[in-house]
Amino acid sequence: MAQFAVTENAGLQLLGGYLRGLIKRDAALAGALLDEALEHPALAAWFPVLQSSVDIDQSALGRLHRSIELSNAQITTYYGLAYGRVSDNVPGPEFRDLILAIARQPGGCAVGLEMVSMRLHSDRSEKREPLPEIREAGRLVLAAFEFQKRDERASREDLELAIVVAASLTGEEGALVAKALCRKLMMAAKSRHISGHDDDDLVKALLKVQPLVTLDEMLSGDPESQRASVRLFNDLLRFRKDVFSVLEDETVISWCDRDPTVRYPLAASVALLFKRPKDGAPHEWTPLAKQLLERAPEPHLVLTEMVNRLRPSSWSGSLASKLEGRLKLLDSLPGAGSPALEEPMEAARTSLQARIDAERRSEQEEDRERNNRFE
């Protein structure tokens, strides 16, 4: 250790490789070297990296807890414990306690999240049922998690959150944590710390394991909060991420029936209402769209949301042609022929046709100006 410390440009990978080889031949000596590194002036800052070079046993757990207490190493150096399956054999209670100790440190929640997600990944790969303490560790990390402005880890963090949610937040034990996580997510969306394409895996996992809790939390609150929720779900759809695909239509309808006047229009504003049955085919209404319109106590409010959803947020080519396709889709809306919807349907057709005509005139004018420039 002393020689390594004074060697210029010495590499941790070299020392880590040496420890991996040494522990197979002389575990006692390898342990003594790690004991020395724990408080060595030049190596203490990198001790978690060195310890993660070998599998974690009881002695290693003691060193890691001591390292956390000493605070000589930056919390990010503990990320190595997530990889190489070095933590796979740590017993459930000890793994949970280590995660808790790390997550309590400033910036440690992200490290704990990655460690739990990788342990769950190993369990899935080996077709093992996660230990109760691993699920508990997941709940502890999720309860402490705070959404921050996203960096290059955004996509990875979204997947890690989804993995831990799926394994840890089932049943009554997970409901309270899921509720708090939804609230934090919506606060982040409301403040625009996150965008629609950041957290699709997380939202899908929450809807799958705690559907009613998630819908309650993400689509409740004051009008401003509801608008933020609708914006988040619509952003996800805009990036072709249909998080509602994990829900049975019956689940959505059951949720709506708890407060039908408010919830049926809300559901119509966020659920996937139409899609192409195959590439290149015209859009068709989903079965859920038909149920929302037919079961709503005030179907004209649901129709208003459906018409709003017909307006494309992005397109290529002619917008007028795109809107003409949406007008045909409107005409095929199941249940729209009821007497109660006759007037709002006619108003929607008239409005959409007027926009088509205006866009067509604008496009023709642009074509004339473009042709004149080249004459």
Short mmCIF file of N, CA, C and O in Angstrom, two decimals, residues 262-361:
data_model
loop_
_atom_site.label_atom_id
_atom_site.label_comp_id
_atom_site.label_asym_id
_atom_site.label_seq_id
_atom_site.Cartn_x
_atom_site.Cartn_y
_atom_site.Cartn_z
N VAL A 262 -65.89 14.64 -13.04
CA VAL A 262 -64.54 15.20 -13.18
C VAL A 262 -63.62 14.25 -13.93
O VAL A 262 -62.85 14.68 -14.81
N ARG A 263 -63.72 12.96 -13.64
CA ARG A 263 -62.69 12.04 -14.09
C ARG A 263 -62.84 11.56 -15.52
O ARG A 263 -61.84 11.27 -16.18
N TYR A 264 -64.06 11.45 -16.02
CA TYR A 264 -64.20 11.00 -17.41
C TYR A 264 -63.54 11.99 -18.38
O TYR A 264 -62.78 11.58 -19.26
N PRO A 265 -63.80 13.29 -18.25
CA PRO A 265 -63.07 14.23 -19.13
C PRO A 265 -61.56 14.19 -18.91
O PRO A 265 -60.78 14.32 -19.87
N LEU A 266 -61.13 14.04 -17.65
CA LEU A 266 -59.69 13.96 -17.36
C LEU A 266 -59.06 12.76 -18.08
O LEU A 266 -58.00 12.87 -18.69
N ALA A 267 -59.72 11.62 -17.97
CA ALA A 267 -59.20 10.42 -18.63
C ALA A 267 -59.13 10.63 -20.14
O ALA A 267 -58.18 10.20 -20.80
N ALA A 268 -60.14 11.29 -20.69
CA ALA A 268 -60.14 11.54 -22.13
C ALA A 268 -59.02 12.48 -22.55
O ALA A 268 -58.59 12.48 -23.71
N SER A 269 -58.52 13.28 -21.60
CA SER A 269 -57.46 14.23 -21.93
C SER A 269 -56.06 13.61 -21.89
O SER A 269 -55.10 14.23 -22.36
N VAL A 270 -55.93 12.38 -21.34
CA VAL A 270 -54.59 11.80 -21.19
C VAL A 270 -54.45 10.39 -21.77
O VAL A 270 -53.34 9.98 -22.12
N ALA A 271 -55.52 9.64 -21.87
CA ALA A 271 -55.41 8.25 -22.34
C ALA A 271 -55.17 8.21 -23.84
O ALA A 271 -55.45 9.17 -24.57
N LEU A 272 -54.67 7.08 -24.32
CA LEU A 272 -54.50 6.87 -25.76
C LEU A 272 -55.87 6.62 -26.35
O LEU A 272 -56.50 5.59 -26.09
N LEU A 273 -56.37 7.55 -27.17
CA LEU A 273 -57.73 7.47 -27.70
C LEU A 273 -57.79 6.88 -29.11
O LEU A 273 -58.82 6.33 -29.50
N PHE A 274 -56.74 7.04 -29.87
CA PHE A 274 -56.73 6.49 -31.23
C PHE A 274 -55.31 6.11 -31.61
O PHE A 274 -54.33 6.66 -31.09
N LYS A 275 -55.20 5.15 -32.49
CA LYS A 275 -53.90 4.68 -32.95
C LYS A 275 -54.05 3.98 -34.29
O LYS A 275 -55.17 3.64 -34.70
N ARG A 276 -52.93 3.76 -34.94
CA ARG A 276 -52.95 3.03 -36.21
C ARG A 276 -52.90 1.53 -35.92
O ARG A 276 -52.04 1.09 -35.15
N PRO A 277 -53.78 0.73 -36.52
CA PRO A 277 -53.71 -0.71 -36.30
C PRO A 277 -52.44 -1.33 -36.87
O PRO A 277 -51.98 -2.37 -36.40
N LYS A 278 -51.85 -0.68 -37.86
CA LYS A 278 -50.57 -1.10 -38.42
C LYS A 278 -49.96 0.10 -39.14
O LYS A 278 -50.65 1.08 -39.44
N ASP A 279 -48.66 0.02 -39.41
CA ASP A 279 -47.97 1.14 -40.06
C ASP A 279 -48.64 1.49 -41.39
O ASP A 279 -48.92 0.61 -42.21
N GLY A 280 -48.88 2.78 -41.58
CA GLY A 280 -49.46 3.25 -42.83
C GLY A 280 -50.96 3.23 -42.88
O GLY A 280 -51.58 3.82 -43.78
N ALA A 281 -51.61 2.55 -41.94
CA ALA A 281 -53.07 2.47 -41.92
C ALA A 281 -53.65 3.72 -41.25
O ALA A 281 -52.98 4.39 -40.45
N PRO A 282 -54.89 4.08 -41.57
CA PRO A 282 -55.51 5.23 -40.91
C PRO A 282 -55.69 4.98 -39.41
O PRO A 282 -55.79 3.84 -38.97
N HIS A 283 -55.77 6.06 -38.65
CA HIS A 283 -56.01 5.93 -37.22
C HIS A 283 -57.40 5.36 -36.96
O HIS A 283 -58.35 5.61 -37.71
N GLU A 284 -57.51 4.63 -35.85
CA GLU A 284 -58.80 4.12 -35.41
C GLU A 284 -58.96 4.42 -33.92
O GLU A 284 -57.98 4.48 -33.17
N TRP A 285 -60.20 4.61 -33.49
CA TRP A 285 -60.47 4.86 -32.08
C TRP A 285 -60.23 3.59 -31.27
O TRP A 285 -60.49 2.48 -31.73
N THR A 286 -59.72 3.76 -30.06
CA THR A 286 -59.52 2.62 -29.18
C THR A 286 -60.83 2.26 -28.50
O THR A 286 -61.74 3.10 -28.39
N PRO A 287 -60.98 1.02 -28.02
CA PRO A 287 -62.19 0.66 -27.27
C PRO A 287 -62.42 1.55 -26.05
O PRO A 287 -63.57 1.82 -25.68
N LEU A 288 -61.33 2.01 -25.42
CA LEU A 288 -61.48 2.87 -24.25
C LEU A 288 -62.16 4.19 -24.62
O LEU A 288 -62.98 4.71 -23.85
N ALA A 289 -61.83 4.74 -25.78
CA ALA A 289 -62.45 5.99 -26.21
C ALA A 289 -63.97 5.85 -26.27
O ALA A 289 -64.72 6.73 -25.83
N LYS A 290 -64.43 4.74 -26.82
CA LYS A 290 -65.86 4.49 -26.92
C LYS A 290 -66.50 4.41 -25.53
O LYS A 290 -67.56 5.00 -25.29
N GLN A 291 -65.86 3.72 -24.60
CA GLN A 291 -66.41 3.58 -23.25
C GLN A 291 -66.45 4.92 -22.53
O GLN A 291 -67.42 5.22 -21.82
N LEU A 292 -65.40 5.72 -22.67
CA LEU A 292 -65.38 7.02 -22.01
C LEU A 292 -66.53 7.90 -22.48
O LEU A 292 -67.17 8.59 -21.67
N LEU A 293 -66.80 7.88 -23.76
CA LEU A 293 -67.86 8.71 -24.30
C LEU A 293 -69.24 8.20 -23.90
O LEU A 293 -70.13 9.00 -23.56
N GLU A 294 -69.42 6.89 -23.91
CA GLU A 294 -70.74 6.32 -23.65
C GLU A 294 -71.11 6.32 -22.16
O GLU A 294 -72.28 6.41 -21.81
N ARG A 295 -70.12 6.20 -21.28
CA ARG A 295 -70.40 6.06 -19.85
C ARG A 295 -70.37 7.39 -19.09
O ARG A 295 -70.83 7.47 -17.95
N ALA A 296 -69.81 8.41 -19.70
CA ALA A 296 -69.67 9.70 -19.00
C ALA A 296 -71.04 10.31 -18.73
O ALA A 296 -71.92 10.31 -19.60
N PRO A 297 -71.24 10.88 -17.54
CA PRO A 297 -72.53 11.55 -17.25
C PRO A 297 -72.73 12.81 -18.08
O PRO A 297 -73.86 13.22 -18.32
N GLU A 298 -71.64 13.44 -18.49
CA GLU A 298 -71.70 14.62 -19.36
C GLU A 298 -70.81 14.36 -20.58
O GLU A 298 -69.67 14.82 -20.64
N PRO A 299 -71.31 13.61 -21.55
CA PRO A 299 -70.47 13.19 -22.68
C PRO A 299 -69.92 14.35 -23.51
O PRO A 299 -68.88 14.21 -24.15
N HIS A 300 -70.61 15.50 -23.49
CA HIS A 300 -70.11 16.62 -24.28
C HIS A 300 -68.75 17.10 -23.76
O HIS A 300 -67.92 17.61 -24.53
N LEU A 301 -68.49 16.95 -22.43
CA LEU A 301 -67.19 17.34 -21.88
C LEU A 301 -66.10 16.38 -22.36
O LEU A 301 -64.97 16.79 -22.65
N VAL A 302 -66.45 15.10 -22.43
CA VAL A 302 -65.50 14.11 -22.96
C VAL A 302 -65.24 14.38 -24.44
O VAL A 302 -64.10 14.31 -24.90
N LEU A 303 -66.29 14.68 -25.18
CA LEU A 303 -66.13 14.98 -26.60
C LEU A 303 -65.21 16.18 -26.81
O LEU A 303 -64.37 16.18 -27.72
N THR A 304 -65.37 17.21 -25.98
CA THR A 304 -64.49 18.39 -26.10
C THR A 304 -63.02 18.00 -25.98
O THR A 304 -62.17 18.47 -26.75
N GLU A 305 -62.70 17.13 -24.99
CA GLU A 305 -61.32 16.68 -24.82
C GLU A 305 -60.86 15.85 -26.01
O GLU A 305 -59.72 15.96 -26.45
N MET A 306 -61.74 15.02 -26.54
CA MET A 306 -61.37 14.20 -27.69
C MET A 306 -61.07 15.06 -28.91
O MET A 306 -60.10 14.81 -29.64
N VAL A 307 -61.88 16.08 -29.10
CA VAL A 307 -61.64 16.98 -30.24
C VAL A 307 -60.31 17.72 -30.07
O VAL A 307 -59.56 17.89 -31.04
N ASN A 308 -60.03 18.16 -28.85
CA ASN A 308 -58.74 18.82 -28.59
C ASN A 308 -57.58 17.89 -28.92
O ASN A 308 -56.54 18.33 -29.42
N ARG A 309 -57.75 16.60 -28.62
CA ARG A 309 -56.67 15.63 -28.88
C ARG A 309 -56.48 15.36 -30.36
O ARG A 309 -55.45 14.80 -30.77
N LEU A 310 -57.45 15.72 -31.19
CA LEU A 310 -57.32 15.50 -32.63
C LEU A 310 -56.31 16.44 -33.27
O LEU A 310 -55.81 16.17 -34.36
N ARG A 311 -56.03 17.54 -32.60
CA ARG A 311 -55.09 18.51 -33.16
C ARG A 311 -53.67 18.00 -32.97
O ARG A 311 -53.22 17.82 -31.84
N PRO A 312 -52.94 17.75 -34.05
CA PRO A 312 -51.58 17.18 -33.92
C PRO A 312 -50.62 18.17 -33.29
O PRO A 312 -50.69 19.38 -33.56
N SER A 313 -49.73 17.67 -32.45
CA SER A 313 -48.71 18.53 -31.83
C SER A 313 -47.46 18.61 -32.71
O SER A 313 -46.64 19.50 -32.55
N SER A 314 -47.31 17.65 -33.61
CA SER A 314 -46.19 17.68 -34.56
C SER A 314 -46.62 16.94 -35.82
O SER A 314 -47.49 16.06 -35.76
N TRP A 315 -46.01 17.28 -36.91
CA TRP A 315 -46.38 16.64 -38.18
C TRP A 315 -45.31 16.93 -39.22
O TRP A 315 -44.44 17.80 -39.06
N SER A 316 -45.35 16.18 -40.31
CA SER A 316 -44.50 16.45 -41.46
C SER A 316 -45.40 16.53 -42.68
O SER A 316 -46.46 15.90 -42.73
N GLY A 317 -45.00 17.33 -43.64
CA GLY A 317 -45.83 17.50 -44.83
C GLY A 317 -46.95 18.49 -44.60
O GLY A 317 -46.82 19.44 -43.83
N SER A 318 -48.08 18.24 -45.22
CA SER A 318 -49.21 19.17 -45.19
C SER A 318 -50.03 18.99 -43.92
O SER A 318 -50.57 17.91 -43.65
N LEU A 319 -50.15 20.08 -43.15
CA LEU A 319 -51.00 20.05 -41.97
C LEU A 319 -52.47 19.93 -42.38
O LEU A 319 -53.25 19.24 -41.71
N ALA A 320 -52.85 20.56 -43.47
CA ALA A 320 -54.23 20.48 -43.93
C ALA A 320 -54.63 19.03 -44.22
O ALA A 320 -55.71 18.59 -43.84
N SER A 321 -53.74 18.30 -44.88
CA SER A 321 -54.03 16.90 -45.18
C SER A 321 -54.11 16.08 -43.90
O SER A 321 -54.94 15.17 -43.78
N LYS A 322 -53.24 16.40 -42.95
CA LYS A 322 -53.26 15.72 -41.66
C LYS A 322 -54.59 15.95 -40.96
O LYS A 322 -55.21 15.02 -40.42
N LEU A 323 -55.06 17.20 -40.99
CA LEU A 323 -56.31 17.53 -40.33
C LEU A 323 -57.51 16.89 -41.04
O LEU A 323 -58.51 16.55 -40.40
N GLU A 324 -57.41 16.75 -42.36
CA GLU A 324 -58.50 16.08 -43.08
C GLU A 324 -58.64 14.63 -42.61
O GLU A 324 -59.75 14.11 -42.49
N GLY A 325 -57.49 13.99 -42.34
CA GLY A 325 -57.54 12.64 -41.80
C GLY A 325 -58.18 12.61 -40.43
O GLY A 325 -58.94 11.68 -40.09
N ARG A 326 -57.91 13.64 -39.62
CA ARG A 326 -58.49 13.71 -38.28
C ARG A 326 -60.00 13.99 -38.36
O ARG A 326 -60.76 13.54 -37.50
N LEU A 327 -60.43 14.73 -39.37
CA LEU A 327 -61.86 14.97 -39.55
C LEU A 327 -62.59 13.66 -39.88
O LEU A 327 -63.68 13.39 -39.36
N LYS A 328 -61.99 12.85 -40.73
CA LYS A 328 -62.57 11.53 -41.03
C LYS A 328 -62.63 10.67 -39.76
O LYS A 328 -63.59 9.94 -39.54
N LEU A 329 -61.58 10.79 -38.93
CA LEU A 329 -61.57 10.03 -37.68
C LEU A 329 -62.70 10.50 -36.77
O LEU A 329 -63.40 9.68 -36.15
N LEU A 330 -62.92 11.82 -36.70
CA LEU A 330 -64.00 12.36 -35.88
C LEU A 330 -65.35 11.81 -36.34
O LEU A 330 -66.20 11.44 -35.53
N ASP A 331 -65.55 11.75 -37.65
CA ASP A 331 -66.81 11.26 -38.19
C ASP A 331 -67.06 9.78 -37.86
O ASP A 331 -68.21 9.33 -37.88
N SER A 332 -65.98 9.06 -37.54
CA SER A 332 -66.13 7.63 -37.25
C SER A 332 -66.18 7.35 -35.75
O SER A 332 -66.16 6.19 -35.34
N LEU A 333 -66.28 8.40 -34.93
CA LEU A 333 -66.25 8.23 -33.48
C LEU A 333 -67.46 7.43 -33.00
O LEU A 333 -68.62 7.86 -33.19
N PRO A 334 -67.25 6.29 -32.36
CA PRO A 334 -68.38 5.48 -31.88
C PRO A 334 -69.16 6.22 -30.79
O PRO A 334 -68.58 6.83 -29.90
N GLY A 335 -70.47 6.17 -30.88
CA GLY A 335 -71.31 6.79 -29.87
C GLY A 335 -71.56 8.26 -30.07
O GLY A 335 -72.32 8.88 -29.32
N ALA A 336 -70.92 8.86 -31.09
CA ALA A 336 -71.07 10.29 -31.30
C ALA A 336 -72.40 10.65 -31.97
O ALA A 336 -72.73 11.82 -32.11
N GLY A 337 -73.16 9.65 -32.39
CA GLY A 337 -74.43 9.93 -33.07
C GLY A 337 -75.60 10.12 -32.13
O GLY A 337 -76.74 10.29 -32.59
N SER A 338 -75.36 10.10 -30.83
CA SER A 338 -76.47 10.26 -29.89
C SER A 338 -77.02 11.68 -29.97
O SER A 338 -76.30 12.63 -30.27
N PRO A 339 -78.33 11.85 -29.69
CA PRO A 339 -78.94 13.19 -29.77
C PRO A 339 -78.24 14.23 -28.90
O PRO A 339 -78.14 15.40 -29.27
N ALA A 340 -77.72 13.79 -27.73
CA ALA A 340 -77.07 14.74 -26.82
C ALA A 340 -75.80 15.32 -27.41
O ALA A 340 -75.35 16.40 -26.99
N LEU A 341 -75.21 14.64 -28.37
CA LEU A 341 -73.94 15.09 -28.95
C LEU A 341 -74.09 15.68 -30.35
O LEU A 341 -73.09 16.04 -30.97
N GLU A 342 -75.33 15.78 -30.81
CA GLU A 342 -75.54 16.25 -32.19
C GLU A 342 -74.98 17.65 -32.40
O GLU A 342 -74.23 17.91 -33.35
N GLU A 343 -75.33 18.57 -31.52
CA GLU A 343 -74.86 19.95 -31.68
C GLU A 343 -73.35 20.09 -31.46
O GLU A 343 -72.67 20.71 -32.28
N PRO A 344 -72.79 19.53 -30.35
CA PRO A 344 -71.34 19.65 -30.19
C PRO A 344 -70.55 18.97 -31.30
O PRO A 344 -69.47 19.45 -31.68
N MET A 345 -71.07 17.87 -31.86
CA MET A 345 -70.37 17.21 -32.96
C MET A 345 -70.36 18.11 -34.19
O MET A 345 -69.35 18.24 -34.88
N GLU A 346 -71.49 18.73 -34.48
CA GLU A 346 -71.56 19.62 -35.64
C GLU A 346 -70.64 20.82 -35.47
O GLU A 346 -69.95 21.24 -36.41
N ALA A 347 -70.59 21.36 -34.24
CA ALA A 347 -69.70 22.48 -33.97
C ALA A 347 -68.24 22.07 -34.14
O ALA A 347 -67.42 22.82 -34.68
N ALA A 348 -67.90 20.85 -33.69
CA ALA A 348 -66.52 20.35 -33.81
C ALA A 348 -66.15 20.16 -35.28
O ALA A 348 -65.04 20.52 -35.70
N ARG A 349 -67.09 19.60 -36.07
CA ARG A 349 -66.81 19.42 -37.51
C ARG A 349 -66.60 20.76 -38.19
O ARG A 349 -65.67 20.93 -38.99
N THR A 350 -67.47 21.72 -37.88
CA THR A 350 -67.37 23.04 -38.50
C THR A 350 -66.04 23.71 -38.16
O THR A 350 -65.37 24.28 -39.03
N SER A 351 -65.67 23.63 -36.89
CA SER A 351 -64.42 24.25 -36.46
C SER A 351 -63.21 23.60 -37.12
O SER A 351 -62.29 24.28 -37.59
N LEU A 352 -63.22 22.27 -37.18
CA LEU A 352 -62.10 21.56 -37.77
C LEU A 352 -62.02 21.81 -39.27
O LEU A 352 -60.94 22.00 -39.83
N GLN A 353 -63.18 21.86 -39.93
CA GLN A 353 -63.19 22.14 -41.37
C GLN A 353 -62.68 23.55 -41.65
O GLN A 353 -61.94 23.78 -42.63
N ALA A 354 -63.04 24.49 -40.80
CA ALA A 354 -62.57 25.88 -40.97
C ALA A 354 -61.05 25.94 -40.84
O ALA A 354 -60.37 26.66 -41.62
N ARG A 355 -60.50 25.19 -39.92
CA ARG A 355 -59.04 25.19 -39.77
C ARG A 355 -58.38 24.52 -40.97
O ARG A 355 -57.32 24.96 -41.43
N ILE A 356 -59.00 23.46 -41.47
CA ILE A 356 -58.45 22.80 -42.67
C ILE A 356 -58.41 23.77 -43.84
O ILE A 356 -57.39 23.88 -44.54
N ASP A 357 -59.50 24.50 -44.03
CA ASP A 357 -59.57 25.46 -45.14
C ASP A 357 -58.51 26.55 -44.98
O ASP A 357 -57.85 26.94 -45.97
N ALA A 358 -58.35 27.05 -43.74
CA ALA A 358 -57.36 28.10 -43.50
C ALA A 358 -55.95 27.58 -43.76
O ALA A 358 -55.11 28.28 -44.37
N GLU A 359 -55.64 26.37 -43.29
CA GLU A 359 -54.31 25.79 -43.50
C GLU A 359 -54.06 25.53 -44.97
O GLU A 359 -52.95 25.74 -45.48
N ARG A 360 -55.09 25.08 -45.69
CA ARG A 360 -54.93 24.82 -47.12
C ARG A 360 -54.62 26.09 -47.87
O ARG A 360 -53.74 26.12 -48.74
N ARG A 361 -55.33 27.19 -47.55
CA ARG A 361 -55.05 28.47 -48.20
C ARG A 361 -53.64 28.93 -47.88
O ARG A 361 -52.92 29.43 -48.77
#
